[in-house]
Short mmCIF file of C-alpha atoms in Angstrom, two decimals:
data_model
loop_
_atom_site.label_atom_id
_atom_site.label_comp_id
_atom_site.label_asym_id
_atom_site.label_seq_id
_atom_site.Cartn_x
_atom_site.Cartn_y
_atom_site.Cartn_z
CA UNK A 1 7.59 -40.02 -22.43
CA UNK A 2 7.88 -42.80 -19.83
CA UNK A 3 5.37 -45.23 -18.47
CA UNK A 4 5.20 -47.53 -15.47
CA UNK A 5 3.33 -50.84 -15.48
CA UNK A 6 1.94 -52.40 -12.37
CA UNK A 7 -1.72 -53.04 -11.81
CA UNK A 8 -2.38 -49.73 -13.53
CA UNK A 9 -0.77 -47.85 -16.40
CA UNK A 10 0.73 -44.41 -15.77
CA UNK A 11 2.20 -41.94 -18.26
CA UNK A 12 4.87 -39.37 -17.40
CA UNK A 13 5.06 -36.40 -19.75
CA UNK A 14 5.54 -32.64 -19.96
CA UNK A 15 2.50 -30.45 -19.45
CA UNK A 16 0.85 -28.71 -22.37
CA UNK A 17 0.02 -25.01 -22.31
CA UNK A 18 -3.74 -25.54 -22.41
CA UNK A 19 -3.66 -27.81 -19.36
CA UNK A 20 -3.47 -24.98 -16.84
CA UNK A 21 -6.76 -25.96 -15.09
CA UNK A 22 -5.34 -29.43 -14.30
CA UNK A 23 -1.99 -27.92 -13.24
CA UNK A 24 -3.82 -25.55 -10.91
CA UNK A 25 -6.00 -28.34 -9.48
CA UNK A 26 -3.02 -30.61 -8.74
CA UNK A 27 -1.07 -27.78 -7.10
CA UNK A 28 -4.04 -27.00 -4.86
CA UNK A 29 -4.27 -30.67 -3.86
CA UNK A 30 -0.52 -30.69 -3.12
CA UNK A 31 -0.85 -27.63 -0.91
CA UNK A 32 -3.37 -29.51 1.25
CA UNK A 33 -0.92 -32.35 1.98
CA UNK A 34 -0.08 -32.64 5.71
CA UNK A 35 3.59 -31.79 5.03
CA UNK A 36 2.89 -29.02 2.51
CA UNK A 37 4.18 -26.44 4.99
CA UNK A 38 7.56 -28.21 4.82
CA UNK A 39 7.58 -28.83 1.08
CA UNK A 40 6.19 -25.72 -0.59
CA UNK A 41 6.87 -22.02 -0.20
CA UNK A 42 3.23 -21.01 -0.58
CA UNK A 43 -0.04 -21.74 1.17
CA UNK A 44 -3.23 -23.17 -0.20
CA UNK A 45 -5.09 -19.92 0.47
CA UNK A 46 -2.52 -17.83 -1.40
CA UNK A 47 -2.52 -20.20 -4.38
CA UNK A 48 -6.31 -20.50 -4.51
CA UNK A 49 -6.62 -16.71 -4.60
CA UNK A 50 -4.44 -16.35 -7.70
CA UNK A 51 -6.23 -15.39 -10.93
CA UNK A 52 -6.50 -17.79 -13.86
CA UNK A 53 -3.97 -15.66 -15.75
CA UNK A 54 -1.31 -16.64 -13.17
CA UNK A 55 -1.98 -20.36 -13.75
CA UNK A 56 -2.05 -19.92 -17.52
CA UNK A 57 1.35 -18.16 -17.50
CA UNK A 58 2.87 -20.60 -15.02
CA UNK A 59 1.77 -23.61 -17.06
CA UNK A 60 2.95 -22.05 -20.34
CA UNK A 61 6.42 -21.43 -18.84
CA UNK A 62 6.82 -25.13 -18.02
CA UNK A 63 5.07 -26.58 -21.05
CA UNK A 64 6.48 -29.18 -23.43
CA UNK A 65 8.03 -26.75 -25.93
CA UNK A 66 9.36 -24.19 -23.46
CA UNK A 67 13.04 -23.82 -22.71
CA UNK A 68 14.63 -23.28 -19.34
CA UNK A 69 11.72 -24.74 -17.35
CA UNK A 70 9.83 -27.99 -17.70
CA UNK A 71 6.96 -29.33 -15.63
CA UNK A 72 6.36 -33.06 -15.78
CA UNK A 73 3.15 -34.73 -14.68
CA UNK A 74 2.04 -38.30 -14.09
CA UNK A 75 -1.29 -39.29 -15.59
CA UNK A 76 -3.15 -42.25 -14.20
CA UNK A 77 -5.00 -44.70 -16.46
CA UNK A 78 -8.17 -42.61 -16.14
CA UNK A 79 -6.36 -39.40 -17.15
CA UNK A 80 -6.22 -38.04 -13.60
CA UNK A 81 -3.02 -36.21 -12.75
CA UNK A 82 -1.45 -37.96 -9.78
CA UNK A 83 1.96 -36.30 -9.54
CA UNK A 84 4.19 -33.50 -10.73
CA UNK A 85 7.73 -32.17 -10.64
CA UNK A 86 9.27 -29.07 -12.22
CA UNK A 87 12.88 -28.49 -13.24
CA UNK A 88 14.27 -24.96 -13.65
CA UNK A 89 17.56 -24.37 -15.46
CA UNK A 90 19.79 -21.94 -13.57
CA UNK A 91 22.57 -20.33 -15.60
CA UNK A 92 26.10 -19.86 -14.27
CA UNK A 93 26.80 -16.28 -13.28
CA UNK A 94 23.23 -15.55 -12.14
CA UNK A 95 21.70 -15.64 -8.68
CA UNK A 96 19.03 -18.06 -7.51
CA UNK A 97 15.69 -17.25 -5.85
CA UNK A 98 17.44 -16.94 -2.46
CA UNK A 99 20.01 -14.48 -3.83
CA UNK A 100 22.85 -17.02 -3.81
CA UNK A 101 25.28 -17.09 -6.74
CA UNK A 102 24.87 -19.85 -9.31
CA UNK A 103 28.39 -21.03 -10.06
CA UNK A 104 27.63 -23.45 -12.89
CA UNK A 105 24.74 -24.35 -15.16
CA UNK A 106 22.42 -26.51 -13.13
CA UNK A 107 18.91 -27.85 -12.89
CA UNK A 108 16.81 -27.00 -9.86
CA UNK A 109 14.01 -29.42 -8.96
CA UNK A 110 10.92 -27.84 -7.36
CA UNK A 111 7.27 -28.65 -6.75
CA UNK A 112 7.64 -32.39 -6.17
CA UNK A 113 4.31 -34.05 -5.38
CA UNK A 114 2.64 -37.43 -5.80
CA UNK A 115 -0.82 -38.11 -4.40
CA UNK A 116 -0.56 -40.29 -1.26
CA UNK A 117 -2.59 -43.16 -2.72
CA UNK A 118 -0.05 -43.44 -5.58
CA UNK A 119 3.11 -43.37 -3.46
CA UNK A 120 5.30 -46.39 -2.81
CA UNK A 121 4.94 -48.11 -6.20
CA UNK A 122 7.95 -46.55 -7.94
CA UNK A 123 6.00 -43.74 -9.53
CA UNK A 124 8.07 -40.95 -7.99
CA UNK A 125 11.23 -42.58 -9.30
CA UNK A 126 9.81 -42.73 -12.85
CA UNK A 127 8.75 -39.08 -12.56
CA UNK A 128 12.29 -38.13 -11.47
CA UNK A 129 13.83 -40.23 -14.25
CA UNK A 130 11.94 -38.22 -16.86
CA UNK A 131 12.75 -34.88 -15.21
CA UNK A 132 16.44 -35.75 -14.86
CA UNK A 133 16.65 -37.01 -18.45
CA UNK A 134 15.33 -33.65 -19.64
CA UNK A 135 17.76 -31.76 -17.39
CA UNK A 136 20.78 -33.73 -18.62
CA UNK A 137 19.62 -33.24 -22.23
CA UNK A 138 19.67 -29.45 -21.68
CA UNK A 139 23.36 -29.71 -20.77
CA UNK A 140 23.27 -28.95 -17.05
CA UNK A 141 26.30 -29.98 -15.02
CA UNK A 142 24.32 -31.00 -11.96
CA UNK A 143 20.80 -31.01 -10.58
CA UNK A 144 19.94 -29.68 -7.16
CA UNK A 145 16.95 -29.36 -4.92
CA UNK A 146 16.21 -27.85 -1.55
CA UNK A 147 14.43 -29.78 1.16
CA UNK A 148 13.19 -28.54 4.53
CA UNK A 149 15.41 -29.65 7.40
CA UNK A 150 12.42 -31.37 9.06
CA UNK A 151 11.16 -33.19 5.94
CA UNK A 152 12.75 -36.57 6.64
CA UNK A 153 10.50 -38.45 4.21
CA UNK A 154 11.72 -36.34 1.28
CA UNK A 155 15.34 -36.44 2.43
CA UNK A 156 15.27 -40.27 2.53
CA UNK A 157 13.77 -40.45 -0.96
CA UNK A 158 16.31 -38.03 -2.47
CA UNK A 159 19.22 -39.97 -0.96
CA UNK A 160 17.79 -43.23 -2.25
CA UNK A 161 17.75 -41.95 -5.84
CA UNK A 162 21.30 -40.59 -5.64
CA UNK A 163 21.07 -37.00 -4.40
CA UNK A 164 23.57 -36.10 -1.69
CA UNK A 165 23.66 -33.21 0.78
CA UNK A 166 26.02 -30.48 -0.45
CA UNK A 167 26.46 -28.83 2.94
CA UNK A 168 24.69 -25.67 1.76
CA UNK A 169 21.88 -24.47 4.04
CA UNK A 170 19.41 -21.79 2.96
CA UNK A 171 17.15 -19.94 5.43
CA UNK A 172 13.50 -20.64 4.66
CA UNK A 173 12.77 -16.91 4.69
CA UNK A 174 14.83 -13.88 5.65
CA UNK A 175 15.49 -14.02 9.38
CA UNK A 176 13.84 -17.44 9.75
CA UNK A 177 15.17 -20.02 12.20
CA UNK A 178 14.01 -22.74 9.79
CA UNK A 179 16.17 -23.73 6.87
CA UNK A 180 16.33 -25.87 3.78
CA UNK A 181 19.17 -28.21 2.92
CA UNK A 182 20.60 -28.41 -0.60
CA UNK A 183 20.89 -31.87 -2.14
CA UNK A 184 22.75 -32.35 -5.42
CA UNK A 185 23.15 -34.97 -8.11
CA UNK A 186 26.21 -34.61 -10.32
CA UNK A 187 25.98 -35.30 -14.04
CA UNK A 188 26.48 -39.04 -14.67
#
């Protein structure tokens, strides 16, 4: 568990299984962000229509004692969730969500979001530190993420914390003219 001190105290930790209502609420807030169409592969309407059982299962998969997936959240001093990131472990010899081969054991960062009023104070970096620490502890060789080609804000942040473009481009959807760029961080 990490914390960040400034004028307020934040706590970064893994979600717990019973926290699915808060996980759902934060995801719905994230999907209303002005760049959500560049950052997430689902819409607010689709997510809001999902049954509670979906959110319960999703949260349980990424909870603190799960293996292979971990969702980290940032809690503000009042207990409000202000950010989240999820890391999936992809095993060598499998294929990823886009059907591409996974050549070595790696972490895959998804679902990055911090509420706008909490950005710019180092909180996203602390959130990534915790997520990357977990990924390295699971024995992955590298961590990757995909970022929309037009999401310059995210690309600048990922470069600043050490991720580099790999040269791999993935179509956003089958037959789409839009694509996502792979950024990677090799094991230190």
